[in-house]
Amino acid sequence: MTLRRASAALLLLAALSGCTGGDDDGPAAPGVMTPSAPVTVDGNGVTVTVEPGPNSVLTAVVQVTTDEPTRPRLVATADGHRVVVPARGRPARDHTMALVGLRAETTYDLRLRGDRALAGLDGELAFSTGSLPADLPRVETQVDGDPRPGVTLFNATPSDLSVEHPGNLIGVDEEGEVVWYHQDEQLISDARQLPGGDLLYNFGNIGAREVDVLGEVVHDWTTSTRVRAGQQDRFGHETYAADAIVIDTPRLQHEVAFPLPNGNFLALSQEVRTYRGFEDPGCPPGPFEDPTVRPQRGDVVIEYTPDGEVVHQLSLLDAIDPRHQPGSQQCNLKTDAIATGDQVFVDWSHGNSATLFEAENAVLVSARNLSSVMALRWEADEHGPAGEVLWQLGPGLDFELTEGEWFYRQHAPEVQPDGTILLYDNGSQRPVDTDDKAEAPAPYSRAVAYELDRSGPRSTWTARQVWEHRIDTPAGPVYADFLGDADSIGGGHVLITHGAVIDEAVNRNTALIVEVDRATDEILLSIRVPSDGDLGWQTYRAEHLDSWYPRVADQPLAGDPPLP
């Protein structure tokens, strides 16, 4: 086992010195900068129009019209910063190019390539970006090494959802500069880049939305329960577009998935069932007259088409009897006004990821409240029925841990090319050796990887911890009771999201995202979203994007390594 711990007092739980990428200094004098006004330039056989993007001061739209068919490429440069919009599609006389990845309050020289007529406009095209919006979360960054080139994309959710833009996506480049953002009327949680470059994100923890890099809505999915509740939430915010595709399921929660090879999507929904015969969990007096009769909310993995038809689903309550595996939250009672009305239930499984492995006919599900990463048979086959539990990884389950420590109430497992499983261990309710809270060690969260051995009979299966990354500070270890992510992003780097770290000074959530070198444990890039007065901020996950302009051929849809 390789044990890695970072001393990161330089970056956490205090304002960072020498930060870049935020709006700490306020708007540039004498006032807030606005993007360049639209401009049209004519050349020899070419006309180019440059105008601000429709939804962000960091984007522009470049229209290119030529007498002869061309495939233009656009290069934007300013003070050593360079953004390239590659040529796409077939030669044509009209092209619309989305220029994204720019920095705030910066003037860029624009140069077109691909035809002599385009080069003739050198020195005549420019675009100035504006100041970041005042209600965009403040971002503090620090670069201490060589982060992987590209963009770290993450969501930022406020503690008060009544604000005008509770949904925020922010992109930070490898130099720690904010180069992209998107704001919406509902909270944004999981967000992914689709093969063609659009972004898909969970919208309001009930639907899904696809936007292009300019922030324009491409597709919108909502649920039948949300439609029955109405298009506006209690704050007057829109919860789905008028032309949204309606999926007949209670909720799309937490997860959005990379498209399956057949073009469909994987998501997590939910259901509530009432069970009799529980052992009394000894909860404080509550709404259940008989504590042995308990409604349980369980996750349902669904596959739906782009048109919103649910074509396959698996229920965790079919796979596991909650009376035999009650989890850690039997005393944590909840309601869901949209999906289940006033019914009180136990949040039994609380799934936060689902990944399909078609070659193995299995779906990998993270059930946080069970501290279980489980593999279920996806479809019935000669080996057994759909939904059968193939294995569960976690404390007290199918594997004996031979080295390291177990995870508790985890997020976001992903299978690595070497067959190990990387995940974010929140460490909530991690067992300690004392009942004295004053003597108990401080809780901690971490990224951790496990190697599984299923070579023998089930009773002999083992797991061992092969890597972990924690951050220790003078104030104690970094601990995020909920939310989090750990992603391998290439080059031996791991992107770790500590999604909800309490700032003790103001008792509000902050988010900390770090890119680390797995071999040396060096923190290469840190991104912090601090609290803002009474407003706390938290991050569900972060993703690394190599480019805003991926080529579809570079992103195979069936690229997962084999399930261990």
Short mmCIF file of N, CA and C in Angstrom, two decimals, residues 310-475:
data_model
loop_
_atom_site.label_atom_id
_atom_site.label_comp_id
_atom_site.label_asym_id
_atom_site.label_seq_id
_atom_site.Cartn_x
_atom_site.Cartn_y
_atom_site.Cartn_z
N VAL A 310 -38.35 5.31 -21.04
CA VAL A 310 -37.58 4.43 -20.17
C VAL A 310 -37.65 3.02 -20.75
N VAL A 311 -36.49 2.49 -21.14
CA VAL A 311 -36.47 1.19 -21.82
C VAL A 311 -35.94 0.07 -20.93
N HIS A 312 -35.34 0.43 -19.79
CA HIS A 312 -34.86 -0.61 -18.87
C HIS A 312 -34.65 0.04 -17.52
N GLN A 313 -34.89 -0.73 -16.44
CA GLN A 313 -34.63 -0.19 -15.11
C GLN A 313 -34.37 -1.32 -14.13
N LEU A 314 -33.58 -1.00 -13.11
CA LEU A 314 -33.28 -1.93 -12.01
C LEU A 314 -33.53 -1.21 -10.70
N SER A 315 -34.21 -1.88 -9.78
CA SER A 315 -34.49 -1.31 -8.47
C SER A 315 -33.55 -1.91 -7.44
N LEU A 316 -32.89 -1.05 -6.65
CA LEU A 316 -32.04 -1.57 -5.59
C LEU A 316 -32.87 -2.28 -4.52
N LEU A 317 -34.14 -1.89 -4.35
CA LEU A 317 -34.99 -2.57 -3.38
C LEU A 317 -35.38 -3.96 -3.85
N ASP A 318 -35.30 -4.24 -5.16
CA ASP A 318 -35.45 -5.61 -5.65
C ASP A 318 -34.19 -6.42 -5.41
N ALA A 319 -33.06 -5.75 -5.44
CA ALA A 319 -31.78 -6.45 -5.31
C ALA A 319 -31.44 -6.78 -3.87
N ILE A 320 -31.79 -5.88 -2.95
CA ILE A 320 -31.39 -6.02 -1.54
C ILE A 320 -32.58 -5.76 -0.65
N ASP A 321 -32.79 -6.60 0.33
CA ASP A 321 -33.85 -6.40 1.32
C ASP A 321 -33.33 -5.44 2.39
N PRO A 322 -33.92 -4.27 2.55
CA PRO A 322 -33.39 -3.32 3.54
C PRO A 322 -33.49 -3.80 4.98
N ARG A 323 -34.31 -4.80 5.24
CA ARG A 323 -34.35 -5.36 6.59
C ARG A 323 -33.08 -6.15 6.90
N HIS A 324 -32.45 -6.68 5.87
CA HIS A 324 -31.21 -7.43 6.04
C HIS A 324 -29.98 -6.53 5.94
N GLN A 325 -30.12 -5.41 5.23
CA GLN A 325 -29.02 -4.46 5.07
C GLN A 325 -29.60 -3.06 5.25
N PRO A 326 -29.86 -2.67 6.50
CA PRO A 326 -30.60 -1.42 6.75
C PRO A 326 -29.83 -0.15 6.51
N GLY A 327 -28.50 -0.23 6.40
CA GLY A 327 -27.72 0.97 6.17
C GLY A 327 -27.56 1.82 7.42
N SER A 328 -27.10 3.05 7.21
CA SER A 328 -26.71 3.90 8.33
C SER A 328 -27.70 5.00 8.66
N GLN A 329 -28.83 5.09 7.92
CA GLN A 329 -29.67 6.27 8.06
C GLN A 329 -31.12 5.95 8.42
N GLN A 330 -31.34 4.87 9.16
CA GLN A 330 -32.71 4.51 9.50
C GLN A 330 -33.39 5.55 10.40
N CYS A 331 -32.61 6.38 11.07
CA CYS A 331 -33.20 7.43 11.90
C CYS A 331 -33.24 8.78 11.18
N ASN A 332 -32.79 8.81 9.93
CA ASN A 332 -32.77 10.04 9.15
C ASN A 332 -34.00 10.05 8.25
N LEU A 333 -35.03 10.76 8.67
CA LEU A 333 -36.31 10.75 7.96
C LEU A 333 -36.42 11.97 7.05
N LYS A 334 -37.02 11.75 5.89
CA LYS A 334 -37.11 12.82 4.90
C LYS A 334 -38.48 12.82 4.24
N THR A 335 -38.75 13.90 3.52
CA THR A 335 -39.91 13.99 2.63
C THR A 335 -39.44 14.53 1.29
N ASP A 336 -40.23 14.32 0.26
CA ASP A 336 -39.94 14.83 -1.08
C ASP A 336 -41.25 15.32 -1.66
N ALA A 337 -41.50 16.63 -1.53
CA ALA A 337 -42.80 17.18 -1.90
C ALA A 337 -43.13 16.94 -3.37
N ILE A 338 -42.13 16.97 -4.23
CA ILE A 338 -42.39 16.81 -5.66
C ILE A 338 -42.67 15.36 -6.01
N ALA A 339 -41.82 14.44 -5.53
CA ALA A 339 -41.91 13.05 -5.96
C ALA A 339 -42.91 12.23 -5.16
N THR A 340 -43.02 12.50 -3.84
CA THR A 340 -43.85 11.63 -3.00
C THR A 340 -44.78 12.40 -2.07
N GLY A 341 -44.89 13.70 -2.25
CA GLY A 341 -45.82 14.48 -1.44
C GLY A 341 -45.37 14.59 0.01
N ASP A 342 -46.31 14.38 0.94
CA ASP A 342 -46.02 14.54 2.36
C ASP A 342 -45.52 13.26 3.02
N GLN A 343 -45.36 12.20 2.27
CA GLN A 343 -44.96 10.93 2.87
C GLN A 343 -43.57 11.05 3.51
N VAL A 344 -43.45 10.54 4.73
CA VAL A 344 -42.17 10.51 5.43
C VAL A 344 -41.52 9.16 5.16
N PHE A 345 -40.23 9.17 4.86
CA PHE A 345 -39.54 7.92 4.53
C PHE A 345 -38.11 7.97 5.03
N VAL A 346 -37.48 6.80 5.04
CA VAL A 346 -36.06 6.66 5.34
C VAL A 346 -35.28 6.73 4.03
N ASP A 347 -34.24 7.55 3.99
CA ASP A 347 -33.38 7.64 2.81
C ASP A 347 -32.40 6.46 2.86
N TRP A 348 -32.86 5.32 2.34
CA TRP A 348 -32.16 4.07 2.58
C TRP A 348 -30.83 3.95 1.84
N SER A 349 -30.86 4.03 0.50
CA SER A 349 -29.63 3.72 -0.25
C SER A 349 -28.84 4.96 -0.65
N HIS A 350 -29.52 6.02 -1.10
CA HIS A 350 -28.89 7.28 -1.51
C HIS A 350 -27.78 7.02 -2.53
N GLY A 351 -28.18 6.53 -3.69
CA GLY A 351 -27.21 6.32 -4.76
C GLY A 351 -26.66 7.62 -5.29
N ASN A 352 -25.40 7.61 -5.68
CA ASN A 352 -24.80 8.82 -6.25
C ASN A 352 -23.98 8.56 -7.50
N SER A 353 -24.01 7.35 -8.01
CA SER A 353 -23.41 7.11 -9.33
C SER A 353 -23.89 5.77 -9.86
N ALA A 354 -23.93 5.67 -11.17
CA ALA A 354 -24.27 4.42 -11.85
C ALA A 354 -23.49 4.37 -13.16
N THR A 355 -22.76 3.29 -13.37
CA THR A 355 -21.95 3.13 -14.57
C THR A 355 -22.23 1.77 -15.18
N LEU A 356 -22.55 1.73 -16.45
CA LEU A 356 -22.87 0.48 -17.12
C LEU A 356 -21.63 -0.11 -17.76
N PHE A 357 -21.43 -1.42 -17.54
CA PHE A 357 -20.34 -2.18 -18.17
C PHE A 357 -21.01 -3.23 -19.06
N GLU A 358 -21.18 -2.89 -20.32
CA GLU A 358 -21.96 -3.75 -21.20
C GLU A 358 -21.29 -5.11 -21.43
N ALA A 359 -19.96 -5.13 -21.55
CA ALA A 359 -19.28 -6.40 -21.83
C ALA A 359 -19.50 -7.40 -20.70
N GLU A 360 -19.62 -6.89 -19.48
CA GLU A 360 -19.83 -7.77 -18.32
C GLU A 360 -21.31 -7.87 -17.94
N ASN A 361 -22.18 -7.17 -18.68
CA ASN A 361 -23.62 -7.16 -18.37
C ASN A 361 -23.84 -6.77 -16.91
N ALA A 362 -23.21 -5.68 -16.50
CA ALA A 362 -23.28 -5.27 -15.10
C ALA A 362 -23.36 -3.76 -15.01
N VAL A 363 -23.99 -3.28 -13.96
CA VAL A 363 -24.02 -1.86 -13.65
C VAL A 363 -23.41 -1.68 -12.27
N LEU A 364 -22.50 -0.72 -12.17
CA LEU A 364 -21.82 -0.43 -10.90
C LEU A 364 -22.53 0.76 -10.26
N VAL A 365 -23.01 0.57 -9.05
CA VAL A 365 -23.79 1.59 -8.35
C VAL A 365 -23.13 1.91 -7.02
N SER A 366 -23.04 3.20 -6.72
CA SER A 366 -22.55 3.65 -5.42
C SER A 366 -23.75 4.00 -4.56
N ALA A 367 -23.94 3.27 -3.45
CA ALA A 367 -25.02 3.51 -2.51
C ALA A 367 -24.40 4.08 -1.23
N ARG A 368 -24.45 5.40 -1.11
CA ARG A 368 -23.75 6.10 -0.03
C ARG A 368 -24.22 5.67 1.36
N ASN A 369 -25.52 5.56 1.56
CA ASN A 369 -26.02 5.26 2.90
C ASN A 369 -25.86 3.80 3.30
N LEU A 370 -25.42 2.98 2.36
CA LEU A 370 -25.06 1.59 2.66
C LEU A 370 -23.56 1.40 2.73
N SER A 371 -22.79 2.47 2.46
CA SER A 371 -21.32 2.35 2.33
C SER A 371 -20.98 1.16 1.44
N SER A 372 -21.63 1.11 0.29
CA SER A 372 -21.48 -0.03 -0.61
C SER A 372 -21.28 0.45 -2.04
N VAL A 373 -20.29 -0.12 -2.70
CA VAL A 373 -20.15 -0.03 -4.15
C VAL A 373 -20.52 -1.41 -4.68
N MET A 374 -21.63 -1.50 -5.40
CA MET A 374 -22.18 -2.81 -5.76
C MET A 374 -22.26 -2.98 -7.28
N ALA A 375 -22.03 -4.21 -7.70
CA ALA A 375 -22.22 -4.59 -9.10
C ALA A 375 -23.48 -5.43 -9.20
N LEU A 376 -24.40 -5.04 -10.08
CA LEU A 376 -25.65 -5.75 -10.30
C LEU A 376 -25.72 -6.25 -11.73
N ARG A 377 -26.31 -7.41 -11.92
CA ARG A 377 -26.51 -7.90 -13.29
C ARG A 377 -27.51 -6.98 -13.98
N TRP A 378 -27.14 -6.45 -15.15
CA TRP A 378 -27.96 -5.46 -15.82
C TRP A 378 -29.19 -6.08 -16.48
N GLU A 379 -28.99 -7.12 -17.26
CA GLU A 379 -30.08 -7.82 -17.92
C GLU A 379 -30.00 -9.30 -17.58
N ALA A 380 -31.14 -9.97 -17.60
CA ALA A 380 -31.15 -11.40 -17.34
C ALA A 380 -30.33 -12.12 -18.41
N ASP A 381 -29.57 -13.11 -17.97
CA ASP A 381 -28.80 -13.92 -18.91
C ASP A 381 -28.76 -15.35 -18.38
N GLU A 382 -27.92 -16.18 -18.99
CA GLU A 382 -27.88 -17.59 -18.59
C GLU A 382 -27.35 -17.79 -17.17
N HIS A 383 -26.74 -16.72 -16.61
CA HIS A 383 -26.17 -16.84 -15.27
C HIS A 383 -27.14 -16.43 -14.16
N GLY A 384 -28.22 -15.72 -14.53
CA GLY A 384 -29.14 -15.31 -13.48
C GLY A 384 -30.02 -14.16 -13.90
N PRO A 385 -30.89 -13.72 -12.99
CA PRO A 385 -31.87 -12.67 -13.33
C PRO A 385 -31.26 -11.29 -13.30
N ALA A 386 -31.92 -10.36 -13.98
CA ALA A 386 -31.53 -8.96 -13.92
C ALA A 386 -31.65 -8.45 -12.49
N GLY A 387 -30.70 -7.62 -12.08
CA GLY A 387 -30.75 -7.03 -10.76
C GLY A 387 -30.07 -7.86 -9.68
N GLU A 388 -29.63 -9.05 -10.00
CA GLU A 388 -28.97 -9.88 -8.98
C GLU A 388 -27.65 -9.21 -8.56
N VAL A 389 -27.37 -9.23 -7.27
CA VAL A 389 -26.14 -8.65 -6.76
C VAL A 389 -24.97 -9.57 -7.11
N LEU A 390 -24.04 -9.06 -7.89
CA LEU A 390 -22.84 -9.83 -8.24
C LEU A 390 -21.79 -9.72 -7.14
N TRP A 391 -21.63 -8.55 -6.60
CA TRP A 391 -20.76 -8.34 -5.44
C TRP A 391 -20.99 -6.97 -4.86
N GLN A 392 -20.59 -6.81 -3.59
CA GLN A 392 -20.62 -5.52 -2.91
C GLN A 392 -19.26 -5.29 -2.25
N LEU A 393 -18.73 -4.11 -2.49
CA LEU A 393 -17.46 -3.69 -1.89
C LEU A 393 -17.76 -2.67 -0.80
N GLY A 394 -17.23 -2.91 0.39
CA GLY A 394 -17.44 -1.99 1.49
C GLY A 394 -17.33 -2.71 2.82
N PRO A 395 -17.36 -1.99 3.92
CA PRO A 395 -17.18 -2.61 5.23
C PRO A 395 -18.26 -3.64 5.53
N GLY A 396 -17.83 -4.86 5.91
CA GLY A 396 -18.74 -5.91 6.31
C GLY A 396 -19.47 -6.57 5.17
N LEU A 397 -19.01 -6.40 3.93
CA LEU A 397 -19.73 -6.95 2.77
C LEU A 397 -18.97 -8.13 2.18
N ASP A 398 -18.72 -8.17 0.87
CA ASP A 398 -18.24 -9.40 0.24
C ASP A 398 -16.73 -9.57 0.24
N PHE A 399 -15.99 -8.52 0.61
CA PHE A 399 -14.54 -8.59 0.52
C PHE A 399 -13.91 -8.39 1.90
N GLU A 400 -12.90 -9.19 2.19
CA GLU A 400 -12.09 -8.95 3.39
C GLU A 400 -10.98 -7.96 3.04
N LEU A 401 -10.88 -6.89 3.81
CA LEU A 401 -9.85 -5.89 3.55
C LEU A 401 -8.54 -6.36 4.19
N THR A 402 -7.53 -6.57 3.37
CA THR A 402 -6.25 -7.09 3.87
C THR A 402 -5.22 -6.01 4.14
N GLU A 403 -5.47 -4.81 3.64
CA GLU A 403 -4.51 -3.73 3.84
C GLU A 403 -5.23 -2.40 3.68
N GLY A 404 -4.95 -1.44 4.57
CA GLY A 404 -5.55 -0.12 4.48
C GLY A 404 -6.82 0.01 5.32
N GLU A 405 -7.67 0.96 4.95
CA GLU A 405 -8.90 1.26 5.68
C GLU A 405 -10.08 1.27 4.72
N TRP A 406 -11.25 0.94 5.26
CA TRP A 406 -12.46 0.99 4.46
C TRP A 406 -12.92 2.44 4.26
N PHE A 407 -13.71 2.62 3.25
CA PHE A 407 -14.39 3.89 3.01
C PHE A 407 -15.74 3.89 3.72
N TYR A 408 -16.26 5.10 3.95
CA TYR A 408 -17.57 5.25 4.59
C TYR A 408 -18.35 6.38 3.91
N ARG A 409 -19.55 6.04 3.45
CA ARG A 409 -20.49 6.98 2.84
C ARG A 409 -19.84 7.72 1.67
N GLN A 410 -19.42 6.97 0.71
CA GLN A 410 -18.57 7.36 -0.41
C GLN A 410 -19.33 8.03 -1.53
N HIS A 411 -18.57 8.55 -2.49
CA HIS A 411 -19.10 9.11 -3.73
C HIS A 411 -18.23 8.65 -4.91
N ALA A 412 -18.87 8.51 -6.06
CA ALA A 412 -18.26 8.53 -7.39
C ALA A 412 -17.15 7.51 -7.63
N PRO A 413 -17.41 6.21 -7.44
CA PRO A 413 -16.38 5.22 -7.79
C PRO A 413 -16.18 5.15 -9.30
N GLU A 414 -14.95 4.94 -9.70
CA GLU A 414 -14.68 4.71 -11.13
C GLU A 414 -13.60 3.64 -11.26
N VAL A 415 -13.79 2.75 -12.22
CA VAL A 415 -12.85 1.67 -12.47
C VAL A 415 -11.69 2.19 -13.31
N GLN A 416 -10.47 1.88 -12.87
CA GLN A 416 -9.27 2.35 -13.56
C GLN A 416 -8.80 1.32 -14.60
N PRO A 417 -7.95 1.73 -15.53
CA PRO A 417 -7.45 0.78 -16.54
C PRO A 417 -6.77 -0.44 -15.94
N ASP A 418 -6.18 -0.32 -14.74
CA ASP A 418 -5.52 -1.47 -14.13
C ASP A 418 -6.49 -2.33 -13.31
N GLY A 419 -7.78 -2.00 -13.35
CA GLY A 419 -8.78 -2.79 -12.63
C GLY A 419 -9.06 -2.35 -11.22
N THR A 420 -8.29 -1.39 -10.69
CA THR A 420 -8.56 -0.89 -9.36
C THR A 420 -9.77 0.04 -9.40
N ILE A 421 -10.34 0.32 -8.23
CA ILE A 421 -11.48 1.22 -8.12
C ILE A 421 -11.05 2.44 -7.32
N LEU A 422 -11.19 3.61 -7.95
CA LEU A 422 -10.89 4.90 -7.32
C LEU A 422 -12.21 5.53 -6.91
N LEU A 423 -12.26 6.09 -5.68
CA LEU A 423 -13.49 6.73 -5.23
C LEU A 423 -13.15 7.83 -4.22
N TYR A 424 -14.19 8.60 -3.89
CA TYR A 424 -14.06 9.63 -2.86
C TYR A 424 -14.69 9.10 -1.58
N ASP A 425 -13.87 9.02 -0.55
CA ASP A 425 -14.30 8.52 0.76
C ASP A 425 -14.62 9.72 1.64
N ASN A 426 -15.92 10.01 1.81
CA ASN A 426 -16.29 11.12 2.68
C ASN A 426 -15.87 10.88 4.13
N GLY A 427 -15.91 9.63 4.57
CA GLY A 427 -15.52 9.33 5.94
C GLY A 427 -16.60 9.64 6.96
N SER A 428 -17.82 9.89 6.50
CA SER A 428 -18.91 10.16 7.43
C SER A 428 -19.19 8.91 8.26
N GLN A 429 -19.33 9.08 9.56
CA GLN A 429 -19.60 7.98 10.49
C GLN A 429 -18.52 6.91 10.47
N ARG A 430 -17.29 7.33 10.20
CA ARG A 430 -16.19 6.38 10.27
C ARG A 430 -16.03 5.91 11.71
N PRO A 431 -15.94 4.60 11.97
CA PRO A 431 -15.84 4.12 13.35
C PRO A 431 -14.57 4.62 14.04
N VAL A 432 -14.68 4.91 15.32
CA VAL A 432 -13.53 5.29 16.13
C VAL A 432 -13.49 4.37 17.34
N ASP A 433 -12.35 4.35 18.02
CA ASP A 433 -12.13 3.41 19.11
C ASP A 433 -12.57 3.93 20.47
N THR A 434 -13.20 5.09 20.52
CA THR A 434 -13.60 5.67 21.80
C THR A 434 -14.98 6.28 21.69
N ASP A 435 -15.71 6.26 22.80
CA ASP A 435 -17.01 6.92 22.85
C ASP A 435 -16.90 8.36 23.33
N ASP A 436 -15.70 8.74 23.73
CA ASP A 436 -15.46 10.10 24.22
C ASP A 436 -15.17 11.01 23.02
N LYS A 437 -16.11 11.91 22.72
CA LYS A 437 -15.92 12.78 21.55
C LYS A 437 -14.68 13.64 21.67
N ALA A 438 -14.31 14.00 22.90
CA ALA A 438 -13.13 14.84 23.09
C ALA A 438 -11.86 14.10 22.72
N GLU A 439 -11.87 12.79 22.85
CA GLU A 439 -10.67 12.00 22.56
C GLU A 439 -10.70 11.41 21.15
N ALA A 440 -11.83 11.47 20.50
CA ALA A 440 -11.94 10.87 19.17
C ALA A 440 -11.09 11.64 18.16
N PRO A 441 -10.44 10.94 17.25
CA PRO A 441 -9.66 11.64 16.22
C PRO A 441 -10.58 12.45 15.31
N ALA A 442 -10.02 13.49 14.74
CA ALA A 442 -10.81 14.34 13.84
C ALA A 442 -11.20 13.54 12.60
N PRO A 443 -12.42 13.71 12.10
CA PRO A 443 -12.81 13.01 10.87
C PRO A 443 -12.02 13.54 9.68
N TYR A 444 -11.91 12.73 8.67
CA TYR A 444 -11.18 13.13 7.47
C TYR A 444 -11.83 12.53 6.25
N SER A 445 -11.64 13.19 5.12
CA SER A 445 -12.07 12.68 3.82
C SER A 445 -10.83 12.48 2.95
N ARG A 446 -10.99 11.68 1.89
CA ARG A 446 -9.81 11.35 1.08
C ARG A 446 -10.25 10.78 -0.25
N ALA A 447 -9.33 10.78 -1.19
CA ALA A 447 -9.44 9.95 -2.38
C ALA A 447 -8.71 8.65 -2.07
N VAL A 448 -9.26 7.53 -2.53
CA VAL A 448 -8.67 6.24 -2.18
C VAL A 448 -8.92 5.25 -3.32
N ALA A 449 -7.98 4.33 -3.50
CA ALA A 449 -8.09 3.31 -4.54
C ALA A 449 -7.92 1.93 -3.92
N TYR A 450 -8.69 0.96 -4.43
CA TYR A 450 -8.66 -0.42 -3.94
C TYR A 450 -8.43 -1.39 -5.09
N GLU A 451 -7.67 -2.42 -4.78
CA GLU A 451 -7.48 -3.54 -5.70
C GLU A 451 -8.32 -4.71 -5.21
N LEU A 452 -9.10 -5.31 -6.10
CA LEU A 452 -9.98 -6.41 -5.74
C LEU A 452 -9.42 -7.73 -6.26
N ASP A 453 -9.60 -8.79 -5.47
CA ASP A 453 -9.20 -10.13 -5.88
C ASP A 453 -10.42 -11.04 -5.73
N ARG A 454 -11.00 -11.43 -6.87
CA ARG A 454 -12.14 -12.34 -6.88
C ARG A 454 -11.77 -13.67 -7.55
N SER A 455 -10.52 -14.08 -7.42
CA SER A 455 -10.04 -15.25 -8.14
C SER A 455 -10.55 -16.56 -7.57
N GLY A 456 -10.92 -16.58 -6.30
CA GLY A 456 -11.37 -17.81 -5.67
C GLY A 456 -12.85 -17.78 -5.36
N PRO A 457 -13.32 -18.68 -4.51
CA PRO A 457 -14.73 -18.67 -4.08
C PRO A 457 -15.07 -17.36 -3.38
N ARG A 458 -16.36 -17.01 -3.36
CA ARG A 458 -16.81 -15.75 -2.79
C ARG A 458 -16.31 -15.55 -1.37
N SER A 459 -16.23 -16.61 -0.60
CA SER A 459 -15.80 -16.49 0.80
C SER A 459 -14.33 -16.12 0.94
N THR A 460 -13.58 -16.18 -0.17
CA THR A 460 -12.15 -15.87 -0.11
C THR A 460 -11.79 -14.54 -0.76
N TRP A 461 -12.78 -13.81 -1.24
CA TRP A 461 -12.49 -12.56 -1.94
C TRP A 461 -11.83 -11.56 -1.00
N THR A 462 -10.88 -10.82 -1.54
CA THR A 462 -10.16 -9.83 -0.74
C THR A 462 -10.06 -8.50 -1.49
N ALA A 463 -9.83 -7.45 -0.72
CA ALA A 463 -9.56 -6.12 -1.28
C ALA A 463 -8.41 -5.53 -0.47
N ARG A 464 -7.63 -4.70 -1.14
CA ARG A 464 -6.58 -3.99 -0.41
C ARG A 464 -6.47 -2.57 -0.94
N GLN A 465 -6.19 -1.68 -0.02
CA GLN A 465 -6.00 -0.27 -0.39
C GLN A 465 -4.63 -0.11 -1.02
N VAL A 466 -4.58 0.51 -2.20
CA VAL A 466 -3.30 0.67 -2.90
C VAL A 466 -2.85 2.12 -2.98
N TRP A 467 -3.75 3.06 -2.64
CA TRP A 467 -3.36 4.48 -2.70
C TRP A 467 -4.40 5.30 -1.97
N GLU A 468 -3.97 6.38 -1.37
CA GLU A 468 -4.91 7.34 -0.81
C GLU A 468 -4.29 8.72 -0.82
N HIS A 469 -5.12 9.73 -0.76
CA HIS A 469 -4.65 11.10 -0.67
C HIS A 469 -5.52 11.86 0.31
N ARG A 470 -4.88 12.34 1.38
CA ARG A 470 -5.55 13.19 2.36
C ARG A 470 -4.85 14.55 2.38
N ILE A 471 -5.52 15.53 2.92
CA ILE A 471 -4.91 16.84 3.14
C ILE A 471 -4.99 17.17 4.61
N ASP A 472 -3.84 17.45 5.21
CA ASP A 472 -3.76 17.87 6.60
C ASP A 472 -3.41 19.35 6.66
N THR A 473 -4.06 20.08 7.53
CA THR A 473 -3.79 21.50 7.72
C THR A 473 -3.60 21.76 9.21
N PRO A 474 -3.07 22.91 9.60
CA PRO A 474 -2.96 23.22 11.03
C PRO A 474 -4.30 23.18 11.76
N ALA A 475 -5.40 23.42 11.03
CA ALA A 475 -6.72 23.37 11.64
C ALA A 475 -7.28 21.96 11.70
#
